[in-house]
Amino acid sequence: VKGKEYIPDVGVSLTPAAVCLIILGVLLLLIGCFGCFGAITGRHGLLNVYLILLGIIIILEVAVLIYGLVNKGKVAKNIEAAIKDPFDDVNTKGNEADAVDLASVDTIQEQATCCGITGPEFWTHPDFDGKVPASCCANAGKDDVLCAKADAYPTGCLSSSEGLVNKALTVVIVVIIIIVLFQLICMVLAWCSRGGPAENIE
């Protein structure tokens, strides 16, 4: 089953990011080989290449980090629009809503432990009969279609989803910072292993 049938498109393609990570991994492997062979053989030329290439990688990583921070608001807006569309469709059409939208709403509410866009009171269609979809309630049975508003998650899915996205972005930022710091340490060690001017003359 394809995930996009149940999770709405948030306007952010993960394919370019995955390709970039693969390319970055290959580049780091090759650059690491330069540093490793340079340190083992004592060839300063290889260490110089390692230092230059690693410096370029660090600059690119910092640029990506800055780009992500600058465009953080754009991602949030795309997610907000993508979440609102299926919820509005279900609340407007009730049981007659598109099956994909119905599945998307249920999945979002279950995974994010939320209810409606702004909370349980969001659901107003007559089909709900003053209740909310069963995916709004943690104690709802598998065969239940609706559940009481009193038993529903009090948090709206918009704020809940934004919270999850912010946490994910924070983790990514921290990971990038740790990687950059580790690479800087590698650069310092590589520079120290080059030795003094007298050792560089062969």
mmCIF file of N, CA and C in Angstrom, residues 2 36 45 59 63 70 113 115 121 125 129 166 196:
data_model
loop_
_atom_site.group_PDB
_atom_site.id
_atom_site.type_symbol
_atom_site.label_atom_id
_atom_site.label_comp_id
_atom_site.label_asym_id
_atom_site.label_seq_id
_atom_site.Cartn_x
_atom_site.Cartn_y
_atom_site.Cartn_z
ATOM 1 N N LYS A 2 0.653 2.144 -0.886
ATOM 2 C CA LYS A 2 1.445 3.366 -0.971
ATOM 3 C C LYS A 2 1.027 4.339 0.119
ATOM 4 N N CYS A 36 42.638 8.936 5.043
ATOM 5 C CA CYS A 36 43.176 7.701 5.623
ATOM 6 C C CYS A 36 44.505 7.322 4.977
ATOM 7 N N GLY A 45 50.335 15.533 0.347
ATOM 8 C CA GLY A 45 49.466 15.933 -0.754
ATOM 9 C C GLY A 45 48.057 15.385 -0.588
ATOM 10 N N ILE A 59 31.254 23.658 4.265
ATOM 11 C CA ILE A 59 30.617 24.892 3.786
ATOM 12 C C ILE A 59 29.248 24.583 3.193
ATOM 13 N N ALA A 63 25.556 25.769 4.482
ATOM 14 C CA ALA A 63 24.637 26.435 3.565
ATOM 15 C C ALA A 63 23.266 25.755 3.584
ATOM 16 N N VAL A 70 15.879 29.216 6.927
ATOM 17 C CA VAL A 70 15.196 30.317 6.242
ATOM 18 C C VAL A 70 13.841 29.868 5.689
ATOM 19 N N THR A 113 -2.307 11.857 17.378
ATOM 20 C CA THR A 113 -3.185 11.902 18.563
ATOM 21 C C THR A 113 -3.859 13.268 18.702
ATOM 22 N N CYS A 115 -7.509 15.759 17.082
ATOM 23 C CA CYS A 115 -8.890 15.654 16.610
ATOM 24 C C CYS A 115 -9.292 16.936 15.890
ATOM 25 N N GLU A 121 -14.480 20.180 18.445
ATOM 26 C CA GLU A 121 -15.595 21.014 18.004
ATOM 27 C C GLU A 121 -15.544 21.324 16.507
ATOM 28 N N HIS A 125 -20.496 18.261 10.787
ATOM 29 C CA HIS A 125 -21.402 17.697 9.766
ATOM 30 C C HIS A 125 -22.474 16.829 10.422
ATOM 31 N N ASP A 129 -23.490 13.390 13.915
ATOM 32 C CA ASP A 129 -24.516 13.328 14.967
ATOM 33 C C ASP A 129 -23.996 13.844 16.317
ATOM 34 N N ASN A 166 8.218 20.653 13.860
ATOM 35 C CA ASN A 166 9.249 21.450 14.532
ATOM 36 C C ASN A 166 10.243 20.559 15.271
ATOM 37 N N GLY A 196 55.421 19.491 10.953
ATOM 38 C CA GLY A 196 55.969 20.825 10.766
ATOM 39 C C GLY A 196 56.566 21.008 9.393
#
